[in-house]
Amino acid sequence: MQLNIIKTDGKARACLIETNRGPINTPAFMPVGTLGTVKAMSPDELKEIGAEIILSNTYHLYLRPGHEIISSLGGIHKFMNWDRPILTDSGGFQVFSLSALRKIEENGVHFKSHLDGSMHFLGPKEAMDIQSSLGSDIAMVLDDCTPYPSSYEYAMNSLYRTIQWAEQCKALQREGQALFGIVQGSLYEDLRRKSVEELVDIGFDGYAVGGLSVGEPKENMHRMIYFTASLIPADKPRYLMGIGDLRDVLAGVEAGFDMFDCVMPTRNARNGTLFTSEGRISIKREEFKTDRRPLDPDCDCYTCRNFSRGYLRHVFLSKEILSMRLNTIHNLYFYLNFFRDMRKFIMEGKFMEFKTKWAEIF
Ligand SMILES: [Zn+2]
């Protein structure tokens, strides 16, 4: 995996990440395909709207259908018929957020499946084995996702565990699979710094920042985004995990992050909340009943080219499957287009103009 910086504008940057399965132009948004499918979208539709990389989920695929099954069916790309890059997270975040019961030990974490209550163990070796049999292009180290709020002492212990696990994951890295380290440290600057230094010492193909957007106030999150980005080596991809609120994305890009993922556009689409050039709208509102205009007159997606707001409201209220499909096509197109535009503005040295415009809308 090779990162080429094409243009910088302040700290914001437009890069080209070259992988064996195709290019990733950054800043890049990765649609989330938790269970080996980006909900409501076929791979062809994802390509049509310009998705260059998607994210999938170790924890979920391990529990169902199981990584051995996916491996026996040819690996994750063949399994879901997606031939472009796939990033898999290590499962750490889900173990911490979904599992009702978990016990962290030195060498991993015991957890209870949220599906059937069965007990499982996930350590660095397991996380790497699973991601290796899935065959993703980018694997993530197993991390101990520090909750918010955490005391300094708790955050420090959790950070040292993450570093130890990162080292073990690195030793098990598979040829041909990139591996990203994950920066933790809660809201403590010296811990974040320590985290980056230790990870850079180990040496990864890219660096992700985790443990943000976990309930902390926005201004603290943004402060940490700016602080941490500047510590990560410029010649590696920087990935801000799980951040997708567009104002946070703008802060992330301004700070120098390259990669983003979030369920926000897809999940909101299914709930009828749609992103437009004039802000967020809820399609179920009465005012759209007889509205013949497209959802967003500035959008060129399939949904906006072919359907009225009145129709989108109708299929949403009727709980038609098509509603989820049309809304998801639009929201993902909107996000991917937002990122493409942002890249254009960076290329022209006008990122701040882009940021100011959109910060007023969202
Ligand atoms: Zn649209």
Coordinates of C-alpha atoms and ligand atoms in Angstrom, one line a residue:
M1 CA 0.0 0.0 0.0
Q2 CA 1.4 3.3 -1.1
L3 CA 0.3 6.8 0.0
N4 CA 1.0 9.7 -2.4
I5 CA 0.3 13.2 -1.2
I6 CA -1.1 15.0 -4.2
K7 CA -1.9 18.4 -2.6
T8 CA -1.9 20.0 0.8
D9 CA -4.0 23.1 1.7
G10 CA -3.1 24.1 5.3
K11 CA -3.1 20.7 7.0
A12 CA -5.9 19.4 4.8
R13 CA -4.6 17.1 2.2
A14 CA -5.7 15.2 -1.0
C15 CA -3.9 11.9 -1.4
L16 CA -3.9 8.9 -3.5
I17 CA -3.6 5.6 -1.7
E18 CA -2.7 2.8 -4.1
T19 CA -3.7 -0.7 -3.2
N20 CA -3.7 -4.0 -5.1
R21 CA -7.4 -3.7 -5.5
G22 CA -7.5 -0.2 -6.8
P23 CA -7.0 3.5 -5.9
I24 CA -8.5 5.3 -2.9
N25 CA -8.7 9.1 -3.4
T26 CA -8.7 11.0 -0.2
P27 CA -10.3 12.4 1.8
A28 CA -12.2 9.2 1.6
F29 CA -15.5 8.1 3.0
M30 CA -15.9 4.4 3.6
P31 CA -19.5 3.1 3.6
V32 CA -20.1 0.7 6.4
G33 CA -21.0 -2.9 5.4
T34 CA -21.2 -4.4 8.9
L35 CA -22.4 -7.9 8.0
G36 CA -20.7 -8.1 4.6
T37 CA -23.4 -5.9 2.9
V38 CA -23.8 -2.2 2.8
K39 CA -27.5 -2.3 3.8
A40 CA -29.9 -1.8 0.9
M41 CA -27.1 -1.4 -1.7
S42 CA -25.8 -3.9 -4.3
P43 CA -22.1 -3.8 -5.0
D44 CA -22.8 -2.4 -8.5
E45 CA -24.8 0.4 -7.1
L46 CA -22.0 1.2 -4.7
K47 CA -19.6 1.4 -7.6
E48 CA -21.9 3.5 -9.6
I49 CA -22.0 6.2 -6.8
G50 CA -18.2 6.0 -6.6
A51 CA -17.4 4.1 -3.4
E52 CA -13.7 3.1 -3.6
I53 CA -13.4 1.3 -0.3
I54 CA -15.9 -0.1 2.2
L55 CA -15.6 -1.2 5.8
S56 CA -16.7 -4.5 7.2
N57 CA -16.8 -5.9 10.6
T58 CA -14.8 -8.6 12.3
Y59 CA -16.9 -9.0 15.4
H60 CA -20.1 -9.5 13.4
L61 CA -18.7 -11.7 10.7
Y62 CA -16.9 -13.9 13.3
L63 CA -20.2 -14.5 15.1
R64 CA -22.2 -14.9 11.9
P65 CA -21.7 -16.7 9.6
G66 CA -18.1 -17.3 10.9
H67 CA -14.8 -16.4 9.3
E68 CA -14.1 -20.1 8.4
I69 CA -17.2 -20.2 6.3
I70 CA -16.4 -17.0 4.5
S71 CA -12.9 -18.3 4.0
S72 CA -14.2 -21.5 2.5
L73 CA -16.4 -19.5 0.2
G74 CA -13.4 -17.7 -1.2
G75 CA -12.8 -14.8 1.2
I76 CA -14.7 -11.6 1.9
H77 CA -14.4 -10.1 -1.5
K78 CA -15.7 -13.1 -3.3
F79 CA -18.3 -13.8 -0.6
M80 CA -19.9 -10.3 -1.0
N81 CA -18.9 -9.8 -4.7
W82 CA -16.9 -6.6 -4.0
D83 CA -13.6 -6.4 -5.8
R84 CA -12.4 -3.1 -4.5
P85 CA -10.6 -2.5 -1.2
I86 CA -12.1 -3.6 2.1
L87 CA -11.0 -2.5 5.6
T88 CA -12.0 -4.7 8.5
D89 CA -12.1 -3.4 12.0
S90 CA -10.7 -5.7 14.6
G91 CA -13.9 -6.2 16.6
G92 CA -12.5 -4.3 19.6
F93 CA -15.1 -1.5 19.5
Q94 CA -18.0 -3.9 19.1
V95 CA -16.9 -6.1 22.0
F96 CA -16.9 -3.0 24.1
S97 CA -20.1 -1.5 22.9
L98 CA -22.4 -4.5 22.0
S99 CA -21.5 -7.3 24.4
A100 CA -23.4 -7.2 27.6
L101 CA -20.7 -9.1 29.4
R102 CA -17.0 -8.8 29.0
K103 CA -13.9 -9.5 31.0
I104 CA -10.6 -7.9 29.9
E105 CA -7.5 -9.8 30.5
E106 CA -3.8 -9.2 29.7
N107 CA -4.0 -11.2 26.5
G108 CA -7.5 -10.5 25.3
V109 CA -11.2 -10.2 26.2
H110 CA -13.8 -12.7 27.1
F111 CA -17.2 -11.6 25.8
K112 CA -20.8 -12.8 25.5
S113 CA -22.3 -12.8 22.0
H114 CA -25.1 -10.3 21.6
L115 CA -26.8 -12.8 19.4
D116 CA -27.2 -15.9 21.5
G117 CA -25.3 -15.3 24.7
S118 CA -22.5 -17.8 23.9
M119 CA -19.1 -17.0 25.4
H120 CA -16.1 -16.1 23.1
F121 CA -12.5 -14.9 23.4
L122 CA -10.9 -12.3 21.3
G123 CA -7.2 -11.5 21.6
P124 CA -4.6 -10.1 19.2
K125 CA -4.1 -13.6 17.7
E126 CA -7.8 -14.2 17.2
A127 CA -8.4 -10.7 15.7
M128 CA -5.5 -11.3 13.2
D129 CA -6.6 -14.8 12.4
I130 CA -10.1 -13.7 11.7
Q131 CA -9.1 -10.8 9.5
S132 CA -6.6 -12.9 7.7
S133 CA -9.2 -15.6 6.8
L134 CA -11.6 -12.9 5.7
G135 CA -8.8 -11.6 3.5
S136 CA -9.4 -7.8 3.9
D137 CA -7.0 -5.4 2.3
I138 CA -6.6 -3.4 5.5
A139 CA -6.7 -5.0 8.9
M140 CA -6.9 -3.1 12.2
V141 CA -5.1 -4.0 15.4
L142 CA -7.2 -5.1 18.3
D143 CA -7.6 -2.2 20.7
D144 CA -9.0 -1.6 24.1
C145 CA -11.5 1.2 23.3
T146 CA -11.3 3.5 26.3
P147 CA -14.8 4.6 27.4
Y148 CA -15.8 8.2 28.2
P149 CA -15.4 9.4 30.8
S150 CA -12.3 7.6 32.1
S151 CA -9.9 8.5 34.8
Y152 CA -6.3 9.2 33.9
E153 CA -5.2 5.9 35.5
Y154 CA -7.8 3.9 33.7
A155 CA -7.0 5.5 30.3
M156 CA -3.3 4.9 30.8
N157 CA -3.8 1.2 31.7
S158 CA -6.1 0.7 28.8
L159 CA -3.6 2.5 26.5
Y160 CA -0.8 0.2 27.5
R161 CA -2.9 -2.8 26.8
T162 CA -3.7 -1.4 23.4
I163 CA 0.0 -0.9 22.7
Q164 CA 0.9 -4.4 23.8
W165 CA -1.9 -5.9 21.7
A166 CA -0.7 -3.7 18.7
E167 CA 2.7 -5.2 19.0
Q168 CA 1.4 -8.7 19.0
C169 CA -0.9 -8.0 16.0
K170 CA 2.1 -6.5 14.1
A171 CA 4.1 -9.7 14.7
L172 CA 1.2 -11.7 13.1
Q173 CA 0.7 -9.4 10.1
R174 CA 0.0 -11.3 6.9
E175 CA 1.8 -10.7 3.7
G176 CA -0.3 -8.6 1.3
Q177 CA -2.6 -7.2 4.1
A178 CA -2.0 -3.7 5.4
L179 CA -2.2 -3.2 9.1
F180 CA -3.2 0.0 10.9
G181 CA -2.4 0.8 14.5
I182 CA -5.1 2.5 16.7
V183 CA -4.3 5.6 18.8
Q184 CA -6.1 5.7 22.1
G185 CA -5.6 7.8 25.3
S186 CA -9.0 9.3 25.9
L187 CA -8.9 13.1 26.3
Y188 CA -5.4 13.2 27.8
E189 CA -3.0 14.8 25.4
D190 CA 0.1 13.2 26.9
L191 CA -1.5 9.8 26.6
R192 CA -2.4 10.4 23.0
R193 CA 1.1 11.5 22.3
K194 CA 2.6 8.5 24.0
S195 CA 0.2 6.3 22.1
V196 CA 1.3 7.7 18.7
E197 CA 5.0 7.4 19.6
E198 CA 4.7 3.8 20.7
L199 CA 2.7 2.8 17.6
V200 CA 5.2 4.6 15.3
D201 CA 8.0 2.7 17.0
I202 CA 6.3 -0.5 16.2
G203 CA 5.6 0.7 12.7
F204 CA 2.3 0.4 10.9
D205 CA 1.0 1.0 7.3
G206 CA -1.4 3.6 8.6
Y207 CA -2.7 5.1 11.9
A208 CA -6.2 5.3 13.1
V209 CA -7.5 7.4 15.9
G210 CA -10.1 5.6 18.1
G211 CA -12.0 6.4 21.3
L212 CA -13.6 9.6 20.0
S213 CA -17.3 10.4 19.5
V214 CA -18.0 8.1 22.5
G215 CA -20.0 10.7 24.4
E216 CA -17.5 13.5 25.1
P217 CA -18.4 17.2 24.4
K218 CA -17.8 18.3 20.8
E219 CA -15.2 20.9 21.6
N220 CA -13.1 18.2 23.5
M221 CA -13.5 15.9 20.5
H222 CA -12.3 18.6 18.1
R223 CA -9.4 19.6 20.3
M224 CA -8.3 16.0 20.3
I225 CA -8.8 15.6 16.6
Y226 CA -6.5 18.5 15.9
F227 CA -4.0 17.6 18.5
T228 CA -3.6 13.9 17.5
A229 CA -3.5 14.4 13.7
S230 CA -0.5 16.6 14.0
L231 CA 1.4 13.8 15.8
I232 CA 0.9 11.1 13.1
P233 CA 3.6 10.8 10.4
A234 CA 2.6 12.6 7.2
D235 CA 3.7 9.8 4.9
K236 CA 1.0 7.3 6.3
P237 CA -2.8 7.3 5.9
R238 CA -4.6 8.8 8.9
Y239 CA -8.0 7.4 9.7
L240 CA -10.5 9.0 12.0
M241 CA -12.6 6.0 13.1
G242 CA -16.4 6.1 13.4
I243 CA -16.6 9.9 12.8
G244 CA -19.2 10.8 10.2
D245 CA -21.1 13.9 11.4
L246 CA -20.2 16.3 8.6
R247 CA -19.0 19.1 10.9
D248 CA -16.7 16.6 12.6
V249 CA -15.5 15.4 9.2
L250 CA -14.7 19.0 8.3
A251 CA -12.7 19.3 11.5
G252 CA -11.0 16.0 10.8
V253 CA -10.0 16.9 7.2
E254 CA -8.8 20.4 8.3
A255 CA -6.6 18.6 10.9
G256 CA -5.1 16.3 8.2
F257 CA -7.1 13.1 8.4
D258 CA -7.6 11.1 5.2
M259 CA -10.1 8.3 5.9
F260 CA -13.5 8.3 7.6
D261 CA -16.3 5.8 8.2
C262 CA -19.7 6.1 9.8
V263 CA -23.1 4.4 9.7
M264 CA -24.8 7.8 9.7
P265 CA -25.7 8.1 6.0
T266 CA -27.0 4.6 5.7
R267 CA -28.8 4.3 9.1
N268 CA -30.4 7.8 8.8
A269 CA -31.5 6.9 5.3
R270 CA -33.5 3.9 6.6
N271 CA -35.0 6.2 9.3
G272 CA -36.1 8.7 6.7
T273 CA -33.5 11.4 7.6
L274 CA -31.8 12.7 4.4
F275 CA -28.8 14.9 3.8
T276 CA -29.3 17.6 1.2
S277 CA -27.4 20.7 0.0
E278 CA -29.8 22.7 2.3
G279 CA -29.3 20.6 5.4
R280 CA -31.0 17.6 6.9
I281 CA -34.6 16.8 6.2
S282 CA -37.1 14.3 7.5
I283 CA -38.9 12.9 4.5
K284 CA -42.0 11.9 6.5
R285 CA -43.0 15.5 7.1
E286 CA -46.5 16.6 6.0
E287 CA -45.2 19.4 3.9
F288 CA -43.7 17.0 1.4
K289 CA -47.1 15.2 0.7
T290 CA -47.7 17.0 -2.6
D291 CA -44.2 18.2 -3.2
R292 CA -43.2 17.3 -6.8
R293 CA -39.6 18.6 -6.5
P294 CA -36.7 16.2 -6.2
L295 CA -35.3 15.5 -2.8
D296 CA -32.3 17.7 -3.6
P297 CA -32.3 19.7 -6.8
D298 CA -28.5 19.9 -6.7
C299 CA -28.0 16.2 -6.5
D300 CA -27.5 13.9 -9.5
C301 CA -28.2 10.6 -7.9
Y302 CA -30.6 8.0 -9.2
T303 CA -33.2 8.9 -6.5
C304 CA -33.1 12.7 -7.2
R305 CA -33.1 12.2 -11.0
N306 CA -36.3 10.1 -10.9
F307 CA -38.5 10.6 -7.9
S308 CA -40.4 13.4 -6.2
R309 CA -40.4 14.2 -2.5
G310 CA -44.1 13.3 -2.4
Y311 CA -43.3 9.8 -3.7
L312 CA -40.3 9.3 -1.3
R313 CA -42.6 10.3 1.6
H314 CA -45.3 7.9 0.4
V315 CA -43.0 4.9 0.1
F316 CA -41.4 5.8 3.5
L317 CA -44.7 6.0 5.3
S318 CA -45.8 2.7 3.6
K319 CA -42.7 1.0 4.8
E320 CA -41.8 -0.1 1.3
I321 CA -38.5 -1.8 0.8
L322 CA -37.9 0.7 -2.1
S323 CA -37.9 3.5 0.4
M324 CA -34.8 2.2 2.2
R325 CA -33.1 1.6 -1.2
L326 CA -33.8 5.0 -2.6
N327 CA -33.0 6.9 0.6
T328 CA -29.7 5.0 1.0
I329 CA -28.7 5.6 -2.6
H330 CA -29.2 9.3 -2.1
N331 CA -27.5 9.6 1.3
L332 CA -24.4 7.7 0.3
Y333 CA -24.2 9.6 -3.0
F334 CA -24.5 12.8 -1.0
Y335 CA -21.7 11.7 1.3
L336 CA -19.4 10.5 -1.4
N337 CA -20.0 13.6 -3.5
F338 CA -19.3 15.8 -0.4
F339 CA -15.9 14.1 -0.1
R340 CA -15.2 14.4 -3.8
D341 CA -16.1 18.1 -3.7
M342 CA -14.0 18.6 -0.6
R343 CA -11.0 17.0 -2.5
K344 CA -11.6 19.3 -5.4
F345 CA -11.5 22.4 -3.1
I346 CA -8.3 21.1 -1.5
M347 CA -6.8 20.7 -4.9
E348 CA -7.6 24.3 -5.7
G349 CA -6.3 25.5 -2.3
K350 CA -9.8 26.5 -1.2
F351 CA -10.6 24.0 1.6
M352 CA -11.5 26.8 4.1
E353 CA -14.1 28.1 1.7
F354 CA -15.7 24.7 1.5
K355 CA -15.6 24.3 5.2
T356 CA -17.2 27.7 5.9
K357 CA -20.0 27.0 3.5
W358 CA -20.9 23.6 4.9
A359 CA -20.4 24.4 8.5
E360 CA -23.3 26.9 8.1
I361 CA -25.5 24.2 6.6
F362 CA -24.8 21.4 9.0
Ligands
ZN1 ZN -29.9 12.5 -4.5

